[in-house]
Coordinates of C-alpha atoms in Angstrom, one line a residue:
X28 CA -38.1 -5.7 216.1
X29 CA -41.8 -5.4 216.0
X30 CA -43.7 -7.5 218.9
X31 CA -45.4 -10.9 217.5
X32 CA -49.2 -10.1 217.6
X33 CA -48.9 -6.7 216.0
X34 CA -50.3 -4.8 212.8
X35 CA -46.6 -5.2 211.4
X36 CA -45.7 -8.8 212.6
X37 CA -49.2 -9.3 210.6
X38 CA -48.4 -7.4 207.5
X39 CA -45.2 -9.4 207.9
X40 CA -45.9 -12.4 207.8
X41 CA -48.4 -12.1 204.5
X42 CA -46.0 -10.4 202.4
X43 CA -43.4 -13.2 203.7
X44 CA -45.6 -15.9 202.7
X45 CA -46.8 -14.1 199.4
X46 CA -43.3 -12.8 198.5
X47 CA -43.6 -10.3 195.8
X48 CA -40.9 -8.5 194.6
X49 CA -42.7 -5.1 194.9
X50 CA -46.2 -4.6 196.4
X51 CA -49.1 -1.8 196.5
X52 CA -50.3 -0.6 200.1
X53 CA -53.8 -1.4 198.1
X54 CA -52.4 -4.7 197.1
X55 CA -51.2 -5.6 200.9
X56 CA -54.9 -4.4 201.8
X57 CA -56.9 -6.7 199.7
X58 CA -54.4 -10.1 201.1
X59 CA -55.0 -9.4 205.1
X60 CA -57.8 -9.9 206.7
X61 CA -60.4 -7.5 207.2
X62 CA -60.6 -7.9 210.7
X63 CA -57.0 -7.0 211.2
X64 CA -57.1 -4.0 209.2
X65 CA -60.4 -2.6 208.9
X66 CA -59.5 0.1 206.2
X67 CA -56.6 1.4 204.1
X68 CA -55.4 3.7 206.6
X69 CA -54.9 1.5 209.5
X70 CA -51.9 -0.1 207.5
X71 CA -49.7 3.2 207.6
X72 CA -48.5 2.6 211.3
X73 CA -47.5 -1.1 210.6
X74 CA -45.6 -0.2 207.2
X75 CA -44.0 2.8 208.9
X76 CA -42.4 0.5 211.9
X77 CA -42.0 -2.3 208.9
X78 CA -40.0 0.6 206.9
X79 CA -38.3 1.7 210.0
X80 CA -36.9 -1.6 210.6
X81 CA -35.5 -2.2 207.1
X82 CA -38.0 -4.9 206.7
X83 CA -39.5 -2.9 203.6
X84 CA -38.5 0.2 201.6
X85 CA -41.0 2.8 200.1
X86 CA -40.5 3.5 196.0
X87 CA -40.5 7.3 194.6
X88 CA -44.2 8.1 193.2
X89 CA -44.3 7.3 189.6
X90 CA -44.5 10.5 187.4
X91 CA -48.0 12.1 186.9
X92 CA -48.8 12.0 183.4
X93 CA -51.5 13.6 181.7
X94 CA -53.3 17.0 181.3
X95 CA -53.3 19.9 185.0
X96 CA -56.5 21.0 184.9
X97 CA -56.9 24.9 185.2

């Protein structure tokens, strides 16, 4: 179980208290505080141990769509 106080407990709790069905990382970004997470990146350790846990689960990538370039 992640330790109250931590990135993940943090993350946690705002997608407990939001409860979407399904969720961006970029969407999760834009609800916390930018003092708890200063960029993007600094999510990927609290998602990781949130994933680990069973608390979340990761979707496949949507298909790419469009023209390769050469």
């Amino acid at each position: 179980m992640p330790v109250q106080g931590s990135p993940a407990v943090t993350a946690l709790a705002q997608l407990v208290s939001s409860n979407p069905a399904q969720f961006t990382k970029r969407e999760l970004f834009r609800m916390l505080r930018r003092a708890d997470f200063p960029a993007i990146g600094d999510l990927d350790p609290a998602l990781a141990l949130l994933e680990e846990h069973g608390w979340i689960r990761q979707q496949p990538p949507p298909p790419r769509t469009g023209r390769r370039g050469p």
